[in-house]
Coordinates of C-alpha atoms in Angstrom, one line a residue:
M16 CA 16.3 -7.3 -6.7
G17 CA 16.2 -10.9 -5.5
A18 CA 19.9 -11.3 -6.0
A19 CA 21.9 -14.2 -4.6
P20 CA 24.0 -13.2 -1.6
D21 CA 27.4 -13.3 -3.1
A22 CA 30.1 -10.8 -3.9
D23 CA 30.0 -11.2 -7.7
T24 CA 26.4 -10.0 -7.8
V25 CA 27.3 -6.9 -5.8
R26 CA 30.2 -6.1 -8.1
E27 CA 28.2 -6.7 -11.2
A28 CA 25.5 -4.4 -9.9
A29 CA 28.1 -1.7 -9.2
R30 CA 29.5 -2.1 -12.7
R31 CA 26.1 -1.5 -14.2
G32 CA 25.6 1.7 -12.2
A33 CA 23.3 0.4 -9.4
C34 CA 23.3 2.2 -6.1
A35 CA 21.8 -0.7 -4.1
V36 CA 21.3 -4.4 -4.2
V37 CA 18.3 -6.0 -2.4
L38 CA 18.9 -9.6 -1.2
G39 CA 16.1 -12.1 -1.0
Y40 CA 15.3 -13.4 2.5
T41 CA 17.5 -16.5 3.2
G42 CA 16.6 -17.1 6.8
A43 CA 20.1 -16.2 8.0
E44 CA 22.1 -13.0 8.4
V45 CA 24.7 -12.2 5.7
T46 CA 27.5 -11.9 8.3
G47 CA 30.3 -13.9 9.7
P48 CA 31.8 -16.7 7.7
E49 CA 28.9 -16.8 5.2
A50 CA 29.4 -13.1 4.5
T51 CA 33.1 -13.4 3.9
G52 CA 32.9 -16.4 1.7
T53 CA 35.1 -18.5 4.0
G54 CA 32.4 -20.7 5.6
P55 CA 30.3 -23.4 4.2
G56 CA 27.6 -20.9 3.1
G57 CA 30.0 -18.5 1.4
T58 CA 29.4 -18.0 -2.3
G59 CA 31.5 -15.0 -3.1
S60 CA 34.7 -14.9 -5.1
G61 CA 37.8 -15.7 -3.2
A62 CA 37.6 -14.7 0.5
T63 CA 35.3 -11.7 -0.1
G64 CA 31.6 -11.8 0.7
P65 CA 28.8 -9.5 -0.3
V66 CA 29.2 -7.2 2.7
E67 CA 32.9 -6.6 1.9
A68 CA 32.1 -6.2 -1.8
A69 CA 29.5 -3.6 -0.9
R70 CA 32.0 -1.6 1.2
E71 CA 34.5 -1.7 -1.7
T72 CA 32.1 -0.6 -4.4
G73 CA 30.0 1.8 -2.4
V74 CA 26.8 -0.1 -3.2
A75 CA 24.2 -0.2 -0.5
L76 CA 23.3 -3.7 0.6
L77 CA 19.6 -4.1 1.6
A78 CA 17.8 -7.2 2.8
R79 CA 14.2 -8.1 2.3
A80 CA 12.5 -9.0 5.6
E81 CA 10.8 -12.4 6.0
G82 CA 7.1 -12.2 5.0
T83 CA 7.6 -9.1 2.8
G84 CA 6.7 -9.6 -0.8
W85 CA 8.8 -8.2 -3.7
A86 CA 5.9 -5.8 -4.7
E87 CA 5.9 -4.4 -1.2
A88 CA 9.7 -4.1 -1.1
A89 CA 9.6 -2.2 -4.5
A90 CA 6.9 0.1 -3.1
L91 CA 9.0 0.9 -0.1
L92 CA 12.0 1.7 -2.3
R93 CA 9.9 4.0 -4.5
S94 CA 8.6 5.7 -1.4
A95 CA 12.2 6.4 -0.2
L96 CA 13.3 7.7 -3.6
T97 CA 10.2 9.9 -3.9
Y98 CA 10.9 11.5 -0.5
V99 CA 14.4 12.4 -1.7
R100 CA 13.1 13.9 -4.9
A101 CA 10.1 15.7 -3.5
G102 CA 9.8 19.4 -2.9
R103 CA 12.7 20.7 -5.0
A104 CA 10.7 23.4 -6.7
D105 CA 11.4 27.1 -6.0
D106 CA 8.1 27.6 -4.2
A107 CA 8.4 24.4 -2.0
E108 CA 9.4 26.3 1.1
A109 CA 6.3 28.5 0.9
L110 CA 4.0 25.5 0.8
R111 CA 5.9 23.6 3.4
G112 CA 5.2 26.1 6.1
P113 CA 7.2 25.9 9.3
E114 CA 7.8 22.2 8.6
T115 CA 7.0 19.6 5.9
A116 CA 3.2 18.9 5.6
P117 CA 2.5 16.0 7.8
S118 CA -0.5 14.9 5.9
L119 CA -2.4 15.3 2.7
A120 CA -5.1 17.2 4.5
V121 CA -2.6 19.8 5.8
L122 CA -1.1 20.1 2.3
A123 CA -4.6 20.6 0.8
A124 CA -5.3 23.4 3.2
R125 CA -2.0 25.2 2.6
V126 CA -2.3 25.0 -1.2
A127 CA -5.9 26.3 -1.1
A128 CA -4.7 29.4 0.7
Y129 CA -2.1 30.1 -2.0
V130 CA -4.3 29.3 -5.1
R131 CA -7.3 31.1 -3.5
G132 CA -9.6 28.2 -4.3
S133 CA -10.8 24.8 -3.2
I134 CA -8.4 21.8 -3.3
T135 CA -9.1 18.1 -3.7
I136 CA -6.4 15.4 -3.7
E137 CA -7.4 12.1 -5.4
D138 CA -5.8 8.8 -6.1
T139 CA -5.7 7.1 -9.5
R140 CA -9.1 5.5 -8.9
L141 CA -10.5 9.1 -8.4
R142 CA -11.1 8.5 -4.7
V143 CA -10.9 11.6 -2.5
L144 CA -7.9 11.3 -0.1
A145 CA -8.0 14.8 1.2
H146 CA -9.7 18.2 0.5
S147 CA -9.6 21.7 1.8
A148 CA -12.5 23.4 3.5
T149 CA -15.5 24.0 1.3
G150 CA -16.7 27.6 1.1
P151 CA -20.3 28.7 0.7
G152 CA -19.7 29.3 -3.0
A153 CA -18.5 25.8 -3.8
D154 CA -20.1 24.3 -6.9
P155 CA -22.5 21.3 -6.6
L156 CA -20.1 18.9 -8.3
R157 CA -17.4 19.5 -5.6
R158 CA -19.9 18.9 -2.8
T159 CA -21.0 15.6 -4.5
V160 CA -17.4 14.4 -4.9
I161 CA -16.5 15.2 -1.3
L162 CA -19.7 13.7 0.2
G163 CA -19.4 10.6 -1.9
G164 CA -15.7 10.2 -1.3
R165 CA -15.0 9.7 -5.0
V166 CA -15.8 11.1 -8.4
P167 CA -19.2 9.8 -9.4
D168 CA -19.4 7.4 -12.4
W169 CA -21.2 9.8 -14.6
R170 CA -18.5 12.4 -14.1
V171 CA -15.8 9.8 -14.8
A172 CA -17.5 8.9 -18.1
E173 CA -17.7 12.6 -19.0
L174 CA -14.0 13.1 -18.3
R175 CA -13.1 10.1 -20.4
R176 CA -15.2 11.3 -23.3
S177 CA -13.7 14.8 -23.2
G178 CA -10.1 13.3 -23.2
L179 CA -9.2 15.1 -20.0
L180 CA -8.3 11.9 -18.1
R181 CA -6.0 10.8 -20.9
A182 CA -4.3 14.2 -20.9
L183 CA -4.0 14.2 -17.1
W184 CA -2.3 10.8 -16.9
T185 CA 0.1 11.5 -19.8
S186 CA 0.9 15.2 -19.3
E187 CA 3.3 16.6 -16.7
D188 CA 1.9 20.1 -16.8
V189 CA -1.0 21.7 -15.2
I190 CA -4.3 21.4 -17.2
H191 CA -6.7 24.3 -17.3
R192 CA -10.4 24.1 -17.7
P193 CA -12.2 27.4 -18.0
A194 CA -15.5 28.1 -16.3
D195 CA -18.5 26.6 -18.1
G196 CA -22.0 27.3 -16.8
D197 CA -22.4 26.1 -13.3
N198 CA -18.9 24.6 -13.4
P199 CA -16.2 27.1 -12.1
E200 CA -12.7 27.4 -13.4
R201 CA -10.5 24.4 -12.6
L202 CA -6.9 23.4 -12.6
V203 CA -5.6 19.9 -12.3
V204 CA -2.2 18.3 -12.2
A205 CA -1.0 14.7 -11.9
V206 CA 1.1 13.6 -9.0
R207 CA 4.0 11.4 -10.1
S208 CA 6.9 9.4 -8.7
G209 CA 9.2 9.2 -11.7
R210 CA 7.1 7.8 -14.5
E211 CA 4.5 6.3 -12.1
V212 CA 1.2 8.3 -11.6
L213 CA 0.1 8.3 -8.0
G214 CA -2.9 10.6 -8.2
S215 CA -4.0 14.1 -8.9
I216 CA -4.6 17.5 -7.3
W217 CA -7.6 19.6 -8.4
A218 CA -8.1 23.3 -7.7
A219 CA -11.5 24.9 -8.3
A220 CA -12.5 28.5 -8.0
D221 CA -14.7 29.0 -4.9
G222 CA -16.7 32.1 -5.3
A223 CA -13.8 34.1 -6.8
A224 CA -11.2 33.7 -9.5
L225 CA -8.1 31.6 -8.8
A226 CA -4.8 33.3 -8.1
P227 CA -2.8 34.3 -11.2
D228 CA 0.1 32.1 -10.2
A229 CA -2.2 29.2 -9.0
A230 CA -0.7 26.8 -11.6
R231 CA 2.8 27.4 -10.3
Y232 CA 1.8 26.5 -6.8
L233 CA -0.2 23.5 -7.9
R234 CA 2.8 22.1 -9.8
T235 CA 4.9 22.5 -6.6
A236 CA 2.2 20.9 -4.5
A237 CA 2.3 17.9 -6.8
G238 CA 5.9 17.3 -5.9
L239 CA 5.2 17.7 -2.2
A240 CA 2.2 15.4 -2.4
A241 CA 4.1 12.5 -4.0
P242 CA 5.7 11.0 -0.8
L243 CA 2.4 11.5 1.0
L244 CA 0.5 9.6 -1.7
V245 CA 3.1 6.8 -1.6
R246 CA 2.7 6.6 2.2
E247 CA -1.1 6.5 1.7
R248 CA -0.7 3.6 -0.8
L249 CA 1.7 1.8 1.5
S250 CA -0.7 2.2 4.5
E251 CA -3.5 0.8 2.3
S252 CA -1.3 -2.0 1.1
G253 CA -0.5 -3.0 4.7
T254 CA -4.2 -3.0 5.6
A255 CA -4.8 -5.1 2.5
H256 CA -2.0 -7.5 3.6
R257 CA -3.6 -7.9 7.0
R258 CA -7.0 -8.5 5.5
E259 CA -5.7 -11.1 3.2
A260 CA -4.0 -12.9 6.0
A261 CA -7.3 -12.9 8.0
L262 CA -9.3 -14.0 5.0
R263 CA -6.8 -16.9 4.3
G264 CA -7.0 -17.9 8.0
L265 CA -10.8 -18.0 7.9
L266 CA -11.0 -20.0 4.6
H267 CA -8.4 -22.5 5.6
G268 CA -9.4 -22.8 9.3
L269 CA -6.1 -21.5 10.6
G270 CA -5.4 -19.5 13.7
D271 CA -7.9 -17.6 15.9
R272 CA -11.1 -17.4 13.7
R273 CA -12.7 -14.8 16.0
T274 CA -9.7 -12.5 15.6
H275 CA -9.7 -13.0 11.8
A276 CA -13.4 -12.1 11.7
W277 CA -12.7 -9.0 13.8
S278 CA -9.9 -8.0 11.4
L279 CA -12.4 -8.1 8.6
G280 CA -14.9 -6.1 10.5
L281 CA -17.4 -8.9 10.9
S282 CA -19.5 -9.7 13.9
P283 CA -19.4 -13.4 15.1
D284 CA -22.9 -14.1 13.8
A285 CA -22.6 -12.2 10.5
P286 CA -23.9 -14.3 7.6
C287 CA -21.3 -15.1 4.9
A288 CA -20.7 -17.5 2.1
V289 CA -17.8 -18.5 -0.1
V290 CA -17.8 -18.7 -3.9
V291 CA -15.0 -20.6 -5.6
A292 CA -14.2 -19.7 -9.2
E293 CA -11.8 -22.0 -11.0
R294 CA -10.5 -21.7 -14.5
R295 CA -9.2 -24.4 -16.9
P296 CA -5.9 -25.6 -15.3
R297 CA -3.8 -25.3 -18.4
P298 CA -5.0 -22.8 -21.0
R299 CA -4.8 -23.8 -24.6
P300 CA -1.5 -22.7 -26.3
G301 CA -1.8 -19.1 -27.4
D302 CA -5.2 -18.6 -25.8
R303 CA -5.1 -16.3 -22.8
A304 CA -8.8 -16.0 -22.4
D305 CA -8.9 -18.5 -19.5
D306 CA -5.9 -16.7 -17.9
R307 CA -7.7 -13.3 -18.0
A308 CA -11.1 -14.5 -16.8
L309 CA -10.3 -14.6 -13.1
D310 CA -8.8 -11.1 -13.3
V311 CA -12.0 -9.9 -14.9
L312 CA -14.1 -11.5 -12.2
A313 CA -11.9 -10.0 -9.5
L314 CA -12.3 -6.5 -11.0
E315 CA -16.1 -7.0 -11.4
V316 CA -16.5 -7.9 -7.8
S317 CA -14.2 -5.1 -6.6
A318 CA -16.2 -2.6 -8.6
H319 CA -19.7 -3.6 -7.8
R320 CA -19.4 -5.4 -4.4
P321 CA -16.5 -3.6 -2.6
G322 CA -17.1 -5.4 0.7
T323 CA -16.2 -8.8 -0.8
G324 CA -13.0 -10.5 0.3
I325 CA -10.9 -11.8 -2.7
L326 CA -8.2 -14.4 -2.5
R327 CA -6.3 -15.5 -5.6
D328 CA -4.4 -18.8 -5.6
G329 CA -3.2 -19.8 -9.0
D330 CA -6.1 -21.1 -11.1
R331 CA -8.6 -20.5 -8.2
L332 CA -10.3 -17.4 -7.0
A333 CA -12.1 -17.4 -3.7
L334 CA -14.8 -14.8 -3.1
F335 CA -15.9 -14.2 0.5
L336 CA -19.4 -12.6 0.4
T337 CA -20.8 -11.1 3.6
G338 CA -24.2 -9.6 4.4
D339 CA -22.9 -6.1 3.8
A340 CA -21.3 -7.1 0.5
A341 CA -24.1 -9.0 -1.2
A342 CA -27.2 -9.3 1.1
V343 CA -26.0 -12.8 2.0
D344 CA -28.9 -14.0 4.1
H345 CA -29.8 -17.1 2.2
A346 CA -28.4 -19.4 -0.5
G347 CA -30.6 -18.0 -3.2
A348 CA -29.1 -14.5 -2.8
V349 CA -25.6 -15.9 -3.2
L350 CA -26.6 -18.0 -6.2
G351 CA -28.0 -14.8 -7.8
V352 CA -24.6 -13.1 -7.4
V353 CA -22.9 -16.1 -9.0
R354 CA -25.4 -16.2 -11.9
E355 CA -24.3 -12.6 -12.6
L356 CA -20.6 -13.5 -12.5
D357 CA -21.2 -16.4 -14.9
A358 CA -22.8 -14.0 -17.3
V359 CA -19.8 -11.8 -17.1
V360 CA -17.4 -14.7 -17.9
S361 CA -19.7 -15.9 -20.7
S362 CA -19.5 -12.5 -22.4
L363 CA -15.7 -12.5 -22.6
P364 CA -14.1 -13.2 -26.0
G365 CA -13.4 -16.9 -26.4
A366 CA -16.0 -17.9 -23.7
P367 CA -13.3 -19.0 -21.2
A368 CA -14.0 -22.1 -19.1
V369 CA -14.6 -21.0 -15.5
W370 CA -16.6 -23.0 -13.0
L371 CA -18.3 -21.3 -10.1
G372 CA -19.2 -23.2 -7.0
V373 CA -21.3 -21.8 -4.1
G374 CA -20.7 -22.8 -0.5
P375 CA -23.5 -22.7 2.1
V376 CA -24.3 -19.5 4.1
V377 CA -22.5 -19.8 7.5
T378 CA -21.0 -17.7 10.3
P379 CA -17.4 -16.4 9.9
D380 CA -16.0 -19.1 12.2
R381 CA -17.3 -21.8 9.8
A382 CA -16.1 -20.1 6.6
D383 CA -13.7 -23.0 5.9
L384 CA -16.7 -25.3 5.7
S385 CA -18.3 -23.0 3.0
Y386 CA -15.0 -22.8 1.2
G387 CA -14.5 -26.6 1.2
R388 CA -18.0 -27.2 0.0
A389 CA -17.7 -24.6 -2.8
G390 CA -14.5 -26.3 -4.0
L391 CA -16.4 -29.7 -4.1
V392 CA -19.1 -28.1 -6.2
V393 CA -16.5 -26.9 -8.7
R394 CA -15.1 -30.4 -8.9
A395 CA -18.6 -31.9 -9.4
L396 CA -19.3 -29.3 -12.2
R397 CA -16.1 -30.1 -14.0
E398 CA -16.7 -33.8 -13.9
R399 CA -20.3 -33.3 -15.0
E400 CA -19.1 -31.3 -18.1
T401 CA -16.5 -33.9 -18.9
R402 CA -19.2 -36.7 -18.9
A403 CA -21.6 -34.6 -20.9
S404 CA -19.0 -33.9 -23.5
A405 CA -18.1 -37.6 -23.7
A406 CA -21.7 -38.6 -24.1
G407 CA -22.4 -35.9 -26.8
R408 CA -24.8 -34.0 -24.6
P409 CA -25.1 -30.2 -24.4
R410 CA -22.7 -28.4 -22.0
P411 CA -24.3 -28.1 -18.6
P412 CA -24.2 -24.8 -16.6
R413 CA -20.9 -23.9 -15.1
Y414 CA -22.2 -22.6 -11.8
A415 CA -24.2 -24.3 -9.0
D416 CA -24.6 -24.6 -5.3
A417 CA -24.8 -27.8 -3.3
A418 CA -28.3 -28.5 -4.4
G419 CA -27.4 -27.9 -8.0
A420 CA -24.5 -30.3 -7.8
G421 CA -26.7 -33.1 -6.5
A422 CA -25.5 -36.5 -5.5
A423 CA -22.1 -35.9 -7.2
L424 CA -21.1 -33.8 -4.2
E425 CA -21.5 -36.6 -1.8
V426 CA -19.8 -39.0 -4.1
L427 CA -16.7 -36.8 -4.2
R428 CA -16.7 -36.6 -0.4
I429 CA -16.9 -40.4 -0.2
L430 CA -14.1 -40.8 -2.8
D431 CA -11.9 -38.4 -0.8
A432 CA -12.5 -40.4 2.4
A433 CA -11.9 -43.7 0.6
R434 CA -8.6 -42.6 -1.1
P435 CA -6.3 -43.4 1.8
V436 CA -8.0 -46.8 2.3
W437 CA -7.6 -47.6 -1.4
E438 CA -4.0 -46.6 -1.6
S439 CA -3.0 -48.7 1.3
G440 CA -4.8 -51.9 0.0
G441 CA -3.7 -54.7 -2.4
G442 CA -5.0 -57.5 -4.5
P443 CA -5.9 -58.2 -8.2
V444 CA -7.8 -54.9 -8.7
H445 CA -4.9 -52.9 -7.3
D446 CA -2.4 -54.8 -9.5
L447 CA -4.5 -54.1 -12.5
I448 CA -4.9 -50.3 -11.8
R449 CA -1.2 -49.8 -10.9
T450 CA 0.2 -51.8 -13.8
D451 CA -2.0 -50.2 -16.4
L452 CA -1.4 -46.7 -15.2
A453 CA 2.3 -47.3 -15.5
A454 CA 1.7 -48.4 -19.1
G455 CA -0.4 -45.4 -20.0
G456 CA -3.8 -46.1 -18.4
E457 CA -5.7 -47.5 -21.5
L458 CA -7.6 -50.2 -19.4
V459 CA -8.4 -47.7 -16.7
R460 CA -10.0 -45.3 -19.2
T461 CA -11.8 -48.2 -20.8
L462 CA -13.2 -49.3 -17.5
G463 CA -14.3 -45.8 -16.6
A464 CA -16.2 -45.3 -19.9
Y465 CA -17.7 -48.8 -19.5
F466 CA -19.1 -48.1 -16.0
D467 CA -20.2 -44.6 -16.9
A468 CA -22.2 -46.0 -19.8
G469 CA -23.9 -48.4 -17.4
G470 CA -22.2 -51.5 -19.0
D471 CA -23.4 -50.6 -22.5
V472 CA -20.5 -51.7 -24.7
P473 CA -21.5 -49.9 -27.9
E474 CA -22.1 -46.6 -26.0
A475 CA -18.8 -46.9 -24.1
A476 CA -17.0 -47.6 -27.4
R477 CA -18.6 -44.5 -28.9
R478 CA -17.4 -42.4 -26.0
L479 CA -13.8 -43.8 -26.4
V480 CA -14.0 -43.5 -30.2
V481 CA -13.1 -47.1 -30.7
H482 CA -14.8 -50.1 -32.2
A483 CA -17.1 -52.1 -29.9
N484 CA -15.0 -55.2 -30.6
T485 CA -11.9 -53.3 -29.4
L486 CA -13.6 -52.5 -26.2
R487 CA -14.7 -56.1 -25.7
Y488 CA -11.1 -57.2 -26.3
R489 CA -9.9 -54.9 -23.6
L490 CA -12.5 -56.1 -21.1
G491 CA -11.4 -59.7 -21.9
R492 CA -7.8 -58.7 -21.1
V493 CA -9.0 -57.5 -17.7
R494 CA -10.4 -61.0 -17.0
E495 CA -7.7 -63.1 -18.5
R496 CA -4.5 -61.2 -17.6
Y497 CA -5.4 -60.0 -14.0
G498 CA -8.1 -62.6 -13.0
V499 CA -10.6 -59.8 -12.3
D500 CA -14.2 -61.0 -12.6
L501 CA -16.3 -58.2 -14.0
D502 CA -19.5 -60.1 -13.2
D503 CA -18.9 -60.1 -9.5
P504 CA -20.9 -57.1 -7.9
D505 CA -18.2 -56.4 -5.2
T506 CA -15.5 -56.5 -7.8
R507 CA -17.4 -54.1 -10.1
L508 CA -17.9 -51.7 -7.1
L509 CA -14.2 -51.8 -6.3
L510 CA -13.3 -51.3 -10.0
T511 CA -15.7 -48.4 -10.3
L512 CA -14.2 -46.7 -7.2
A513 CA -10.6 -47.5 -8.4
A514 CA -11.3 -46.0 -11.9
R515 CA -12.8 -42.9 -10.4
L516 CA -9.8 -42.5 -8.0
A517 CA -7.2 -43.1 -10.7
T518 CA -8.7 -40.8 -13.3
P519 CA -7.7 -37.1 -13.0
E520 CA -10.7 -34.8 -12.5
G521 CA -11.9 -33.0 -15.5
S522 CA -10.0 -35.3 -17.9

């Protein structure tokens, strides 16, 4: 997949036994001169383009639509292949009925009739996707699972301890569990698409023994359920895609914000807040702790606060907390959530560096304000930690809201506003900064440490790990070479701003 649109790629795919080639979206149809290789966009060998090569080799030529990710395209292909493979067992026609089961619920009802028991169809997260009617003799566990919509945590833990879950996901056969006390006889089989596990089907005795050939029908049902589970997953994926687009629109202030809020199921006056989690930009070589930290946070939030919107962008994770997700009615409640997340990160091996910034509680149409403020808090926290490290002080907390960030938050806002003015200016200070940065930035770092130390030369020298006389020599170069007067208050203010603007955050 993701092949370049040329004939050589198609022929090579055919030589290796491929039945289809998926072309990446190029913004233009692979037809006409471009397809035949005769026009300016043609890249095939000779005068043959990918379409002609596909006809010659019998390889199907597929195109990925604009806006469709490769993961979604792969899922669609798996769905199509699963539909082809499904239902080849001898008893498939019996379970199909007059026509193929149109839904998991219909399939569950049909299988229940043949196995003479109750059927539950679950996904890999043990959520109930469909179930047959529950008879008066149903055991309490089945009722609990159906009413809760998923297998309870205590039951999952029990299945793990017993080894049944591992056996289920690794075995291709039906697993039998005999009756035990109040728990009736059960059969379970994994639903697969090739090697991929999609879910499982459970059959439980419901007031009477299961049919003697129940395992055979359950195995057949697993084949028929595969395409329906894939369809369920694709439907959920499409919903997730729409939710992600709506969340991105709210956080970045794009499009119709009321429509985005409606897509997320939020009322216009619902309280919400954004938390930004940001990891170290470049993990240390061989250390993947920082890389895993955001994944752990996302899993933690998904498991314990299912209504939270999650948006991952590289080194940054945005968490959109709503009233339903985290009782977001005041800043203190959000800060409590963040404190818990910080504890999770701190408990990870290697204590990865992740900073958590809390935005103010707002209505959905102002979510971009909360997102922007949370990002500023993260920047302030990172700068605070850098300064504490340089000064030899203990590491400060890595989470805070606007109040916890203090004046640093407003300083960052002023610096952002001043940057365009600074970059368009000129004069001795500009010459100093630009020339020194081109030479490595030694004087810029020296000035930054000098101003951060309040003009204390020995302290600034200690932070830079140089001799105090070396620092004095560098300050003398600033005066002599560039004619910059460090005793002038306006010049010192401009130099302070320039050093801050020229120094990468967190360095």
